[in-house]
GROMACS .gro file of C-alpha atoms in nm:
model
  489
    1MET     CA    1   0.000   0.000   0.000
    2LEU     CA    2   0.099   0.359  -0.057
    3TRP     CA    3   0.033   0.606   0.217
    4GLY     CA    4   0.008   0.927   0.022
    5ASP     CA    5   0.274   1.194   0.009
    6GLN     CA    6   0.510   1.105   0.291
    7THR     CA    7   0.648   1.461   0.285
    8ALA     CA    8   0.303   1.614   0.335
    9GLN     CA    9   0.271   1.811   0.655
   10TYR     CA   10   0.050   1.699   0.938
   11SER     CA   11  -0.255   1.925   0.927
   12PRO     CA   12  -0.330   2.110   1.252
   13TYR     CA   13  -0.692   2.138   1.141
   14LEU     CA   14  -0.759   1.763   1.147
   15SER     CA   15  -0.773   1.493   1.408
   16ARG     CA   16  -0.523   1.206   1.403
   17ARG     CA   17  -0.789   1.001   1.228
   18GLY     CA   18  -0.855   1.282   0.981
   19ASN     CA   19  -0.486   1.312   0.902
   20SER     CA   20  -0.460   0.938   0.856
   21MET     CA   21  -0.748   0.948   0.608
   22ARG     CA   22  -0.606   1.251   0.428
   23LEU     CA   23  -0.262   1.100   0.379
   24HIS     CA   24  -0.373   0.747   0.303
   25GLN     CA   25  -0.375   0.643  -0.060
   26GLY     CA   26  -0.365   0.289  -0.190
   27ILE     CA   27  -0.210   0.194  -0.523
   28LEU     CA   28  -0.552   0.133  -0.675
   29GLN     CA   29  -0.669   0.478  -0.570
   30GLU     CA   30  -0.354   0.646  -0.700
   31GLY     CA   31  -0.401   0.489  -1.042
   32TYR     CA   32  -0.772   0.563  -1.045
   33ASN     CA   33  -0.713   0.930  -0.961
   34GLN     CA   34  -0.466   0.968  -1.248
   35TYR     CA   35  -0.705   0.794  -1.485
   36HIS     CA   36  -0.996   1.016  -1.384
   37ALA     CA   37  -0.788   1.326  -1.446
   38ASN     CA   38  -0.688   1.206  -1.794
   39LYS     CA   39  -0.942   0.958  -1.934
   40HIS     CA   40  -0.890   0.827  -2.284
   41ASP     CA   41  -1.155   0.931  -2.535
   42GLU     CA   42  -1.113   0.862  -2.905
   43ASN     CA   43  -1.253   1.205  -2.993
   44SER     CA   44  -1.181   1.450  -2.713
   45ASN     CA   45  -0.870   1.294  -2.552
   46PRO     CA   46  -0.712   1.027  -2.776
   47HIS     CA   47  -0.385   1.036  -2.579
   48GLY     CA   48  -0.551   0.981  -2.242
   49ILE     CA   49  -0.518   0.682  -2.011
   50ILE     CA   50  -0.676   0.352  -2.113
   51ASN     CA   51  -0.818   0.177  -1.810
   52PHE     CA   52  -0.739  -0.193  -1.769
   53GLY     CA   53  -0.728  -0.143  -1.394
   54THR     CA   54  -1.079  -0.057  -1.270
   55SER     CA   55  -1.330  -0.341  -1.265
   56GLU     CA   56  -1.619  -0.194  -1.463
   57ASN     CA   57  -1.836  -0.362  -1.724
   58LYS     CA   58  -1.840  -0.129  -2.028
   59LEU     CA   59  -1.981  -0.389  -2.265
   60CYS     CA   60  -2.355  -0.340  -2.217
   61PHE     CA   61  -2.426   0.033  -2.212
   62ASP     CA   62  -2.651   0.004  -2.519
   63LEU     CA   63  -2.873  -0.255  -2.349
   64LEU     CA   64  -2.899  -0.055  -2.029
   65GLN     CA   65  -2.959   0.276  -2.201
   66LYS     CA   66  -3.249   0.128  -2.393
   67ARG     CA   67  -3.401  -0.026  -2.079
   68LEU     CA   68  -3.352   0.282  -1.862
   69MET     CA   69  -3.529   0.499  -2.120
   70ARG     CA   70  -3.854   0.302  -2.100
   71PRO     CA   71  -4.157   0.488  -1.959
   72ASP     CA   72  -4.179   0.269  -1.647
   73MET     CA   73  -3.846   0.413  -1.533
   74LEU     CA   74  -3.973   0.770  -1.538
   75HIS     CA   75  -4.271   0.734  -1.303
   76ILE     CA   76  -4.198   0.850  -0.948
   77GLU     CA   77  -4.438   0.804  -0.657
   78PRO     CA   78  -4.436   1.050  -0.364
   79ALA     CA   79  -4.299   0.787  -0.125
   80PHE     CA   80  -3.971   0.775  -0.317
   81LEU     CA   81  -3.916   1.146  -0.259
   82GLN     CA   82  -3.967   1.118   0.116
   83TYR     CA   83  -3.757   0.974   0.399
   84PRO     CA   84  -3.750   0.595   0.367
   85ASP     CA   85  -3.688   0.305   0.600
   86TRP     CA   86  -3.308   0.334   0.635
   87LYS     CA   87  -3.268  -0.031   0.540
   88GLY     CA   88  -3.427   0.053   0.204
   89HIS     CA   89  -3.781   0.101   0.078
   90SER     CA   90  -3.990  -0.205   0.157
   91VAL     CA   91  -4.073  -0.265  -0.209
   92LEU     CA   92  -3.700  -0.278  -0.290
   93GLN     CA   93  -3.634  -0.514   0.001
   94GLU     CA   94  -3.907  -0.740  -0.136
   95GLU     CA   95  -3.766  -0.738  -0.489
   96VAL     CA   96  -3.412  -0.801  -0.366
   97ALA     CA   97  -3.533  -1.095  -0.157
   98LYS     CA   98  -3.718  -1.242  -0.456
   99PHE     CA   99  -3.424  -1.180  -0.688
  100LEU     CA  100  -3.171  -1.345  -0.457
  101SER     CA  101  -3.408  -1.633  -0.385
  102ASP     CA  102  -3.431  -1.707  -0.757
  103TYR     CA  103  -3.080  -1.638  -0.884
  104CYS     CA  104  -2.902  -1.777  -0.577
  105ARG     CA  105  -3.131  -2.083  -0.590
  106SER     CA  106  -3.226  -2.055  -0.226
  107PRO     CA  107  -3.401  -2.371  -0.097
  108LYS     CA  108  -3.666  -2.149   0.063
  109PRO     CA  109  -3.781  -1.791  -0.002
  110LEU     CA  110  -3.556  -1.529   0.151
  111LYS     CA  111  -3.717  -1.279   0.389
  112PRO     CA  112  -3.736  -0.910   0.288
  113GLU     CA  113  -3.683  -0.796   0.646
  114ASN     CA  114  -3.335  -0.953   0.638
  115VAL     CA  115  -3.226  -0.728   0.349
  116VAL     CA  116  -3.032  -0.406   0.415
  117VAL     CA  117  -2.965  -0.172   0.122
  118MET     CA  118  -2.681   0.082   0.121
  119ASN     CA  119  -2.499   0.308  -0.123
  120GLY     CA  120  -2.257   0.048  -0.259
  121CYS     CA  121  -2.081  -0.262  -0.134
  122GLY     CA  122  -1.794  -0.050  -0.002
  123ALA     CA  123  -2.042   0.106   0.240
  124VAL     CA  124  -2.172  -0.240   0.330
  125PHE     CA  125  -1.820  -0.364   0.410
  126SER     CA  126  -1.757  -0.055   0.622
  127ALA     CA  127  -2.085  -0.095   0.810
  128LEU     CA  128  -2.029  -0.466   0.872
  129ALA     CA  129  -1.680  -0.399   1.007
  130ALA     CA  130  -1.819  -0.133   1.242
  131THR     CA  131  -2.099  -0.354   1.373
  132LEU     CA  132  -1.918  -0.690   1.399
  133CYS     CA  133  -1.577  -0.570   1.521
  134ASP     CA  134  -1.436  -0.332   1.777
  135SER     CA  135  -1.152  -0.095   1.699
  136GLU     CA  136  -0.826  -0.286   1.640
  137ASP     CA  137  -1.007  -0.620   1.599
  138ALA     CA  138  -0.914  -0.810   1.285
  139ILE     CA  139  -1.075  -1.006   1.003
  140LEU     CA  140  -0.925  -1.302   0.819
  141ILE     CA  141  -0.907  -1.264   0.441
  142PRO     CA  142  -0.731  -1.485   0.185
  143SER     CA  143  -0.475  -1.294  -0.021
  144PRO     CA  144  -0.462  -1.183  -0.294
  145PHE     CA  145  -0.792  -0.999  -0.254
  146TYR     CA  146  -0.962  -0.684  -0.385
  147GLY     CA  147  -0.738  -0.425  -0.221
  148VAL     CA  148  -0.994  -0.154  -0.145
  149ILE     CA  149  -1.145  -0.380   0.122
  150THR     CA  150  -0.855  -0.264   0.340
  151GLU     CA  151  -0.992   0.091   0.327
  152ASP     CA  152  -1.352  -0.027   0.349
  153VAL     CA  153  -1.300  -0.187   0.689
  154GLY     CA  154  -1.020   0.033   0.819
  155LEU     CA  155  -1.072   0.401   0.742
  156TYR     CA  156  -1.372   0.454   0.971
  157SER     CA  157  -1.348   0.165   1.213
  158THR     CA  158  -0.971   0.097   1.228
  159VAL     CA  159  -1.041  -0.273   1.183
  160LYS     CA  160  -0.744  -0.468   1.051
  161LEU     CA  161  -0.720  -0.743   0.793
  162HIS     CA  162  -0.510  -1.051   0.868
  163HIS     CA  163  -0.405  -1.217   0.544
  164VAL     CA  164  -0.429  -1.587   0.464
  165PRO     CA  165  -0.148  -1.609   0.204
  166LEU     CA  166  -0.220  -1.809  -0.111
  167TYR     CA  167   0.064  -1.907  -0.344
  168SER     CA  168   0.096  -1.936  -0.720
  169GLN     CA  169   0.262  -2.277  -0.692
  170PRO     CA  170   0.031  -2.550  -0.554
  171THR     CA  171   0.161  -2.718  -0.240
  172GLY     CA  172   0.047  -3.012  -0.030
  173SER     CA  173  -0.306  -3.113  -0.123
  174ASP     CA  174  -0.361  -2.813  -0.355
  175VAL     CA  175  -0.494  -2.892  -0.701
  176ARG     CA  176  -0.477  -2.537  -0.842
  177PRO     CA  177  -0.274  -2.219  -0.795
  178PHE     CA  178  -0.378  -1.981  -0.516
  179GLN     CA  179  -0.608  -2.244  -0.364
  180LEU     CA  180  -0.774  -2.169  -0.031
  181THR     CA  181  -0.799  -2.460   0.214
  182VAL     CA  182  -0.917  -2.502   0.571
  183GLU     CA  183  -0.561  -2.591   0.669
  184LYS     CA  184  -0.442  -2.249   0.549
  185LEU     CA  185  -0.724  -2.081   0.740
  186GLU     CA  186  -0.630  -2.270   1.056
  187ASN     CA  187  -0.262  -2.178   1.024
  188SER     CA  188  -0.337  -1.810   0.970
  189LEU     CA  189  -0.576  -1.802   1.264
  190LYS     CA  190  -0.305  -1.950   1.488
  191GLU     CA  191  -0.054  -1.692   1.364
  192ALA     CA  192  -0.300  -1.411   1.432
  193LYS     CA  193  -0.353  -1.528   1.788
  194LYS     CA  194   0.024  -1.546   1.843
  195GLU     CA  195   0.042  -1.183   1.729
  196GLY     CA  196  -0.224  -1.091   1.983
  197LEU     CA  197  -0.494  -1.018   1.726
  198ASN     CA  198  -0.859  -1.072   1.807
  199ILE     CA  199  -1.008  -1.229   1.493
  200LYS     CA  200  -1.382  -1.169   1.466
  201ALA     CA  201  -1.472  -1.264   1.109
  202LEU     CA  202  -1.370  -1.420   0.778
  203ILE     CA  203  -1.422  -1.255   0.438
  204LEU     CA  204  -1.480  -1.476   0.133
  205LEU     CA  205  -1.502  -1.342  -0.223
  206ASN     CA  206  -1.706  -1.572  -0.447
  207PRO     CA  207  -1.648  -1.544  -0.741
  208HIS     CA  208  -1.304  -1.429  -0.638
  209ASN     CA  209  -1.154  -1.092  -0.725
  210PRO     CA  210  -0.883  -1.096  -0.867
  211LEU     CA  211  -0.838  -1.472  -0.919
  212GLY     CA  212  -1.172  -1.548  -1.086
  213ASP     CA  213  -1.210  -1.868  -0.883
  214VAL     CA  214  -1.557  -1.999  -0.803
  215TYR     CA  215  -1.584  -2.205  -0.485
  216SER     CA  216  -1.761  -2.540  -0.493
  217SER     CA  217  -2.038  -2.618  -0.245
  218GLU     CA  218  -1.800  -2.857  -0.065
  219GLU     CA  219  -1.539  -2.584  -0.027
  220LEU     CA  220  -1.794  -2.333   0.098
  221ILE     CA  221  -1.932  -2.573   0.356
  222SER     CA  222  -1.582  -2.654   0.483
  223PHE     CA  223  -1.501  -2.282   0.521
  224LEU     CA  224  -1.831  -2.218   0.700
  225GLN     CA  225  -1.771  -2.511   0.934
  226PHE     CA  226  -1.424  -2.378   1.014
  227ALA     CA  227  -1.579  -2.041   1.101
  228LYS     CA  228  -1.847  -2.199   1.318
  229MET     CA  229  -1.584  -2.395   1.510
  230HIS     CA  230  -1.405  -2.071   1.596
  231LYS     CA  231  -1.721  -1.860   1.635
  232LEU     CA  232  -1.627  -1.631   1.348
  233HIS     CA  233  -1.869  -1.432   1.136
  234VAL     CA  234  -1.843  -1.502   0.763
  235ILE     CA  235  -1.894  -1.215   0.517
  236VAL     CA  236  -1.944  -1.357   0.169
  237ASP     CA  237  -1.915  -1.108  -0.117
  238GLU     CA  238  -2.105  -1.248  -0.418
  239ILE     CA  239  -2.107  -0.932  -0.629
  240TYR     CA  240  -1.990  -1.122  -0.941
  241MET     CA  241  -2.237  -1.409  -0.904
  242LEU     CA  242  -2.407  -1.350  -1.241
  243SER     CA  243  -2.078  -1.287  -1.422
  244VAL     CA  244  -1.987  -1.654  -1.464
  245PHE     CA  245  -1.979  -1.658  -1.844
  246ASN     CA  246  -1.879  -2.017  -1.922
  247GLU     CA  247  -2.196  -2.224  -1.937
  248THR     CA  248  -2.013  -2.537  -1.818
  249ASP     CA  249  -1.917  -2.369  -1.488
  250THR     CA  250  -2.171  -2.346  -1.208
  251PHE     CA  251  -2.181  -2.079  -0.942
  252CYS     CA  252  -2.282  -2.194  -0.594
  253SER     CA  253  -2.416  -1.923  -0.367
  254VAL     CA  254  -2.397  -1.957   0.009
  255LEU     CA  255  -2.769  -1.882   0.002
  256SER     CA  256  -2.825  -2.200  -0.200
  257LEU     CA  257  -2.694  -2.423   0.078
  258ASP     CA  258  -2.964  -2.611   0.265
  259GLY     CA  259  -2.882  -2.569   0.631
  260LEU     CA  260  -2.599  -2.323   0.695
  261PRO     CA  261  -2.360  -2.433   0.972
  262ASP     CA  262  -2.405  -2.101   1.155
  263PRO     CA  263  -2.678  -1.884   0.994
  264GLN     CA  264  -2.657  -1.617   1.266
  265ARG     CA  265  -2.295  -1.550   1.169
  266THR     CA  266  -2.328  -1.581   0.790
  267HIS     CA  267  -2.387  -1.262   0.590
  268VAL     CA  268  -2.408  -1.239   0.209
  269MET     CA  269  -2.335  -0.926   0.004
  270TRP     CA  270  -2.441  -0.838  -0.349
  271GLY     CA  271  -2.474  -0.521  -0.558
  272VAL     CA  272  -2.574  -0.392  -0.900
  273SER     CA  273  -2.249  -0.225  -1.006
  274LYS     CA  274  -2.098  -0.537  -1.166
  275GLU     CA  275  -2.387  -0.754  -1.284
  276PHE     CA  276  -2.586  -0.463  -1.422
  277ALA     CA  277  -2.282  -0.275  -1.559
  278MET     CA  278  -2.368   0.039  -1.361
  279ALA     CA  279  -2.083   0.111  -1.122
  280GLY     CA  280  -2.201   0.472  -1.100
  281ILE     CA  281  -2.531   0.363  -0.943
  282ARG     CA  282  -2.422   0.314  -0.586
  283LEU     CA  283  -2.641   0.034  -0.456
  284GLY     CA  284  -2.520  -0.262  -0.252
  285MET     CA  285  -2.698  -0.492  -0.011
  286VAL     CA  286  -2.645  -0.753   0.255
  287TYR     CA  287  -2.869  -1.044   0.351
  288SER     CA  288  -2.845  -1.166   0.710
  289GLU     CA  289  -3.071  -1.372   0.933
  290ASN     CA  290  -2.916  -1.206   1.238
  291GLY     CA  291  -3.183  -0.963   1.358
  292ASP     CA  292  -2.945  -0.783   1.593
  293LEU     CA  293  -2.707  -0.711   1.307
  294VAL     CA  294  -2.989  -0.588   1.085
  295GLN     CA  295  -3.098  -0.347   1.360
  296ALA     CA  296  -2.744  -0.215   1.399
  297LEU     CA  297  -2.706  -0.171   1.022
  298ASP     CA  298  -3.038   0.012   1.019
  299GLN     CA  299  -2.881   0.278   1.241
  300LEU     CA  300  -2.593   0.324   0.995
  301GLY     CA  301  -2.832   0.329   0.701
  302TYR     CA  302  -2.902   0.693   0.782
  303PHE     CA  303  -2.548   0.772   0.662
  304HIS     CA  304  -2.547   0.532   0.367
  305GLY     CA  305  -2.891   0.575   0.212
  306VAL     CA  306  -2.973   0.532  -0.156
  307PRO     CA  307  -3.182   0.805  -0.327
  308GLY     CA  308  -3.549   0.715  -0.364
  309PRO     CA  309  -3.561   0.750  -0.745
  310THR     CA  310  -3.263   0.514  -0.773
  311GLN     CA  311  -3.436   0.260  -0.551
  312TYR     CA  312  -3.747   0.286  -0.767
  313GLN     CA  313  -3.551   0.221  -1.087
  314MET     CA  314  -3.377  -0.079  -0.933
  315VAL     CA  315  -3.717  -0.222  -0.838
  316GLN     CA  316  -3.822  -0.198  -1.202
  317LEU     CA  317  -3.505  -0.370  -1.323
  318LEU     CA  318  -3.509  -0.651  -1.069
  319ARG     CA  319  -3.874  -0.740  -1.133
  320ASP     CA  320  -3.840  -0.735  -1.514
  321ARG     CA  321  -3.750  -1.103  -1.546
  322ASP     CA  322  -3.838  -1.119  -1.916
  323TRP     CA  323  -3.577  -0.855  -1.997
  324LEU     CA  324  -3.323  -1.006  -1.758
  325ASN     CA  325  -3.357  -1.367  -1.867
  326SER     CA  326  -3.419  -1.330  -2.239
  327GLU     CA  327  -3.216  -1.020  -2.325
  328PHE     CA  328  -2.973  -0.872  -2.075
  329LEU     CA  329  -2.815  -1.162  -1.888
  330PRO     CA  330  -2.762  -1.391  -2.191
  331GLU     CA  331  -2.616  -1.108  -2.400
  332ASN     CA  332  -2.400  -0.990  -2.111
  333ARG     CA  333  -2.255  -1.341  -2.069
  334HIS     CA  334  -2.198  -1.364  -2.444
  335ARG     CA  335  -2.008  -1.034  -2.454
  336LEU     CA  336  -1.807  -1.127  -2.146
  337ARG     CA  337  -1.713  -1.457  -2.308
  338GLU     CA  338  -1.605  -1.290  -2.634
  339ALA     CA  339  -1.399  -1.019  -2.464
  340HIS     CA  340  -1.236  -1.276  -2.237
  341SER     CA  341  -1.151  -1.499  -2.533
  342PHE     CA  342  -0.991  -1.210  -2.719
  343MET     CA  343  -0.777  -1.112  -2.421
  344ILE     CA  344  -0.653  -1.461  -2.338
  345GLU     CA  345  -0.559  -1.525  -2.701
  346GLU     CA  346  -0.351  -1.208  -2.698
  347LEU     CA  347  -0.182  -1.314  -2.374
  348LYS     CA  348  -0.106  -1.655  -2.525
  349LYS     CA  349   0.062  -1.489  -2.825
  350LEU     CA  350   0.285  -1.303  -2.582
  351ASP     CA  351   0.359  -1.622  -2.384
  352ILE     CA  352   0.227  -1.458  -2.068
  353PRO     CA  353   0.108  -1.709  -1.805
  354PHE     CA  354  -0.235  -1.645  -1.657
  355LEU     CA  355  -0.514  -1.813  -1.463
  356HIS     CA  356  -0.777  -1.940  -1.706
  357ARG     CA  357  -1.100  -1.874  -1.520
  358SER     CA  358  -1.453  -1.792  -1.637
  359ALA     CA  359  -1.592  -1.550  -1.381
  360GLY     CA  360  -1.559  -1.177  -1.327
  361PHE     CA  361  -1.419  -0.902  -1.548
  362PHE     CA  362  -1.049  -0.973  -1.508
  363ILE     CA  363  -0.758  -1.202  -1.584
  364TRP     CA  364  -0.487  -1.267  -1.325
  365ALA     CA  365  -0.165  -1.266  -1.529
  366ASP     CA  366   0.198  -1.331  -1.440
  367LEU     CA  367   0.427  -1.058  -1.578
  368SER     CA  368   0.718  -1.150  -1.351
  369LYS     CA  369   0.944  -1.232  -1.646
  370TYR     CA  370   0.941  -0.861  -1.731
  371LEU     CA  371   1.084  -0.762  -1.392
  372LYS     CA  372   1.459  -0.697  -1.373
  373GLU     CA  373   1.445  -0.852  -1.028
  374LYS     CA  374   1.152  -1.038  -0.876
  375THR     CA  375   1.076  -0.778  -0.613
  376PHE     CA  376   0.774  -0.567  -0.531
  377ALA     CA  377   0.979  -0.254  -0.598
  378GLU     CA  378   1.034  -0.372  -0.956
  379GLU     CA  379   0.666  -0.465  -0.986
  380LEU     CA  380   0.572  -0.113  -0.882
  381SER     CA  381   0.820   0.029  -1.134
  382LEU     CA  382   0.658  -0.173  -1.412
  383TRP     CA  383   0.314  -0.055  -1.300
  384ARG     CA  384   0.432   0.306  -1.307
  385CYS     CA  385   0.585   0.251  -1.651
  386PHE     CA  386   0.249   0.136  -1.787
  387LEU     CA  387   0.071   0.428  -1.621
  388LYS     CA  388   0.326   0.680  -1.749
  389HIS     CA  389   0.259   0.556  -2.101
  390LYS     CA  390  -0.117   0.578  -2.058
  391VAL     CA  391  -0.228   0.224  -1.965
  392LEU     CA  392  -0.366   0.163  -1.616
  393LEU     CA  393  -0.328  -0.191  -1.483
  394SER     CA  394  -0.349  -0.319  -1.126
  395CYS     CA  395  -0.036  -0.475  -0.979
  396GLY     CA  396  -0.036  -0.769  -0.739
  397GLN     CA  397   0.083  -0.579  -0.433
  398ALA     CA  398  -0.236  -0.371  -0.452
  399PHE     CA  399  -0.414  -0.702  -0.381
  400SER     CA  400  -0.161  -0.812  -0.116
  401CYS     CA  401  -0.030  -1.090  -0.339
  402VAL     CA  402   0.270  -1.263  -0.179
  403SER     CA  403   0.452  -1.318  -0.511
  404PRO     CA  404   0.573  -1.016  -0.714
  405GLY     CA  405   0.488  -0.983  -1.082
  406TRP     CA  406   0.118  -1.067  -1.093
  407PHE     CA  407  -0.119  -0.813  -1.249
  408ARG     CA  408  -0.498  -0.794  -1.281
  409ILE     CA  409  -0.607  -0.709  -1.636
  410ILE     CA  410  -0.964  -0.593  -1.698
  411PHE     CA  411  -1.112  -0.710  -2.029
  412THR     CA  412  -1.467  -0.571  -2.012
  413ASP     CA  413  -1.432  -0.290  -2.263
  414ARG     CA  414  -1.495  -0.241  -2.634
  415LEU     CA  415  -1.270  -0.432  -2.872
  416HIS     CA  416  -1.091  -0.131  -3.021
  417LYS     CA  417  -1.006  -0.006  -2.670
  418LEU     CA  418  -0.867  -0.348  -2.577
  419GLN     CA  419  -0.660  -0.354  -2.895
  420LEU     CA  420  -0.518  -0.007  -2.837
  421GLY     CA  421  -0.436  -0.073  -2.473
  422LEU     CA  422  -0.271  -0.404  -2.558
  423SER     CA  423  -0.059  -0.245  -2.831
  424ILE     CA  424   0.078   0.006  -2.582
  425THR     CA  425   0.131  -0.265  -2.322
  426LEU     CA  426   0.313  -0.479  -2.577
  427ILE     CA  427   0.547  -0.192  -2.657
  428HIS     CA  428   0.657  -0.139  -2.302
  429ILE     CA  429   0.710  -0.503  -2.208
  430SER     CA  430   0.825  -0.662  -2.534
  431VAL     CA  431   1.032  -0.408  -2.724
  432PRO     CA  432   1.261  -0.297  -2.440
  433MET     CA  433   1.293  -0.655  -2.310
  434LEU     CA  434   1.367  -0.816  -2.646
  435PHE     CA  435   1.590  -0.560  -2.805
  436PHE     CA  436   1.749  -0.331  -2.551
  437LYS     CA  437   1.757  -0.495  -2.206
  438SER     CA  438   1.940  -0.193  -2.079
  439THR     CA  439   1.916   0.026  -1.773
  440GLN     CA  440   2.067   0.318  -1.966
  441THR     CA  441   1.855   0.628  -1.997
  442GLU     CA  442   1.962   0.678  -2.359
  443ILE     CA  443   1.923   0.447  -2.658
  444SER     CA  444   2.166   0.486  -2.945
  445CYS     CA  445   2.058   0.508  -3.307
  446HIS     CA  446   2.265   0.193  -3.376
  447GLY     CA  447   2.092  -0.005  -3.104
  448PHE     CA  448   1.756   0.126  -3.219
  449MET     CA  449   1.812   0.005  -3.578
  450VAL     CA  450   1.953  -0.330  -3.467
  451GLY     CA  451   1.636  -0.379  -3.268
  452ILE     CA  452   1.421  -0.316  -3.573
  453LEU     CA  453   1.623  -0.556  -3.788
  454LYS     CA  454   1.612  -0.829  -3.525
  455GLY     CA  455   1.237  -0.795  -3.504
  456ILE     CA  456   1.181  -0.797  -3.880
  457VAL     CA  457   1.397  -1.099  -3.956
  458HIS     CA  458   1.307  -1.304  -3.649
  459PRO     CA  459   1.244  -1.656  -3.789
  460LYS     CA  460   0.957  -1.736  -3.552
  461MET     CA  461   0.758  -1.422  -3.621
  462ASN     CA  462   0.464  -1.484  -3.858
  463VAL     CA  463   0.306  -1.225  -4.087
  464GLU     CA  464   0.055  -1.107  -3.829
  465ARG     CA  465   0.325  -1.071  -3.566
  466HIS     CA  466   0.538  -0.875  -3.819
  467ARG     CA  467   0.251  -0.633  -3.871
  468ARG     CA  468   0.180  -0.591  -3.501
  469PHE     CA  469   0.547  -0.560  -3.414
  470LEU     CA  470   0.610  -0.285  -3.668
  471LEU     CA  471   0.297  -0.098  -3.564
  472THR     CA  472   0.382  -0.113  -3.195
  473PHE     CA  473   0.745  -0.028  -3.259
  474ILE     CA  474   0.645   0.285  -3.449
  475ILE     CA  475   0.410   0.390  -3.168
  476TRP     CA  476   0.676   0.312  -2.910
  477THR     CA  477   0.930   0.524  -3.096
  478LYS     CA  478   0.686   0.815  -3.109
  479ASN     CA  479   0.604   0.784  -2.738
  480THR     CA  480   0.970   0.751  -2.645
  481MET     CA  481   1.059   1.070  -2.830
  482GLU     CA  482   0.755   1.268  -2.712
  483VAL     CA  483   0.717   1.145  -2.355
  484SER     CA  484   1.062   1.040  -2.241
  485GLY     CA  485   1.288   1.229  -2.477
  486ASN     CA  486   1.545   0.952  -2.437
  487LEU     CA  487   1.609   0.857  -2.799
  488ARG     CA  488   1.948   0.987  -2.911
  489LEU     CA  489   1.970   1.001  -3.291
   0.00000   0.00000   0.00000
């Protein structure tokens, strides 16, 4: 994690907590801020930053625009302009309960009164940390994990995360890379206790961000039984549950399990930002059978409410099963599948190892061969190199990965944007690595031309690779001269 400008002065106007918030900045937030200040747009800002770092679905705007323009979205009743129940309007609670009952395949109908709606899943994480943990308590979380959860649980409540490290190389009984097991949970819990930490909960991401793993029912039950044994709450984030795009893979929701080991300590999160491709509509929710927790969250709902008109529109979307089942969800899965296929084929051409998964908006790829040394400092340098040359990725240390060199690559954008971003990425990992391999700040004309000749006559480079190489080399040359000024002719 980055902690902002370390030279920044302590503000006398803020509390210690306020100063901590002001100076704190994670890697993901740093990249996001730079992207927002300089977004790529083919018309108004063609040299802006292309975003392969923020997990947004940009594939289905046309479908959503058409649906959101229908007349039923424009009708507003007086109740939606007045103060609501802070857990959410009752009609939205009912639709969420029905929706989750159906799409999570719950063995019995879920109860609307167990639904709490807030302005995004980040707010839900923050509220759960505040209500389940005391200050300086800790939560177990397998790493790598979506890095912003650190801020979600820590900025307000100063709750810590204790990592359960997962490794790229399978060990012991593992059958896949980065596999979570009960044994690893047990070992991390013991380590936490030795460190004097009071562990109150376990966070599970299913489907997993950034790995793309989907837990089986057997795995979920074993994790829940572990938590019950140690009297831990389990927070299960299922925000990508409808983004499993391979029809042969099956998502198993915790809510589909018949007879949870400890229902009073099991809480399931979901939101519309991913599945419905509307990250700007801040609406997340949690389902819990723990009435005490629901009451506590109700108190915090005053600070995390969702505007009435937004709640109304979400009611219309969730109850429109014809549109969801016949139009939006099938087409969304189809577009996810196509974009994913394009990206993995490009990674294969570059001989970049990656996890081949079929859930979420991202690919977890190993770029460690492009590091001068396999250190997190070099990983951060590579990340900054991409960002400097207008491609935002997310590096592994932003997800607390224990092995340097892993990057999360978002593929849920239009094809031409993927192609442009990949061409720039290719330039800054392939050309310098293959032809220069130098730490010098200047590149001679002789070395430059030798690089071109080596690329053109390379015996293993087919016609398509020739074309792509020359194109990317030309762009790289232009960027090098304009941005870095380090080409000496």
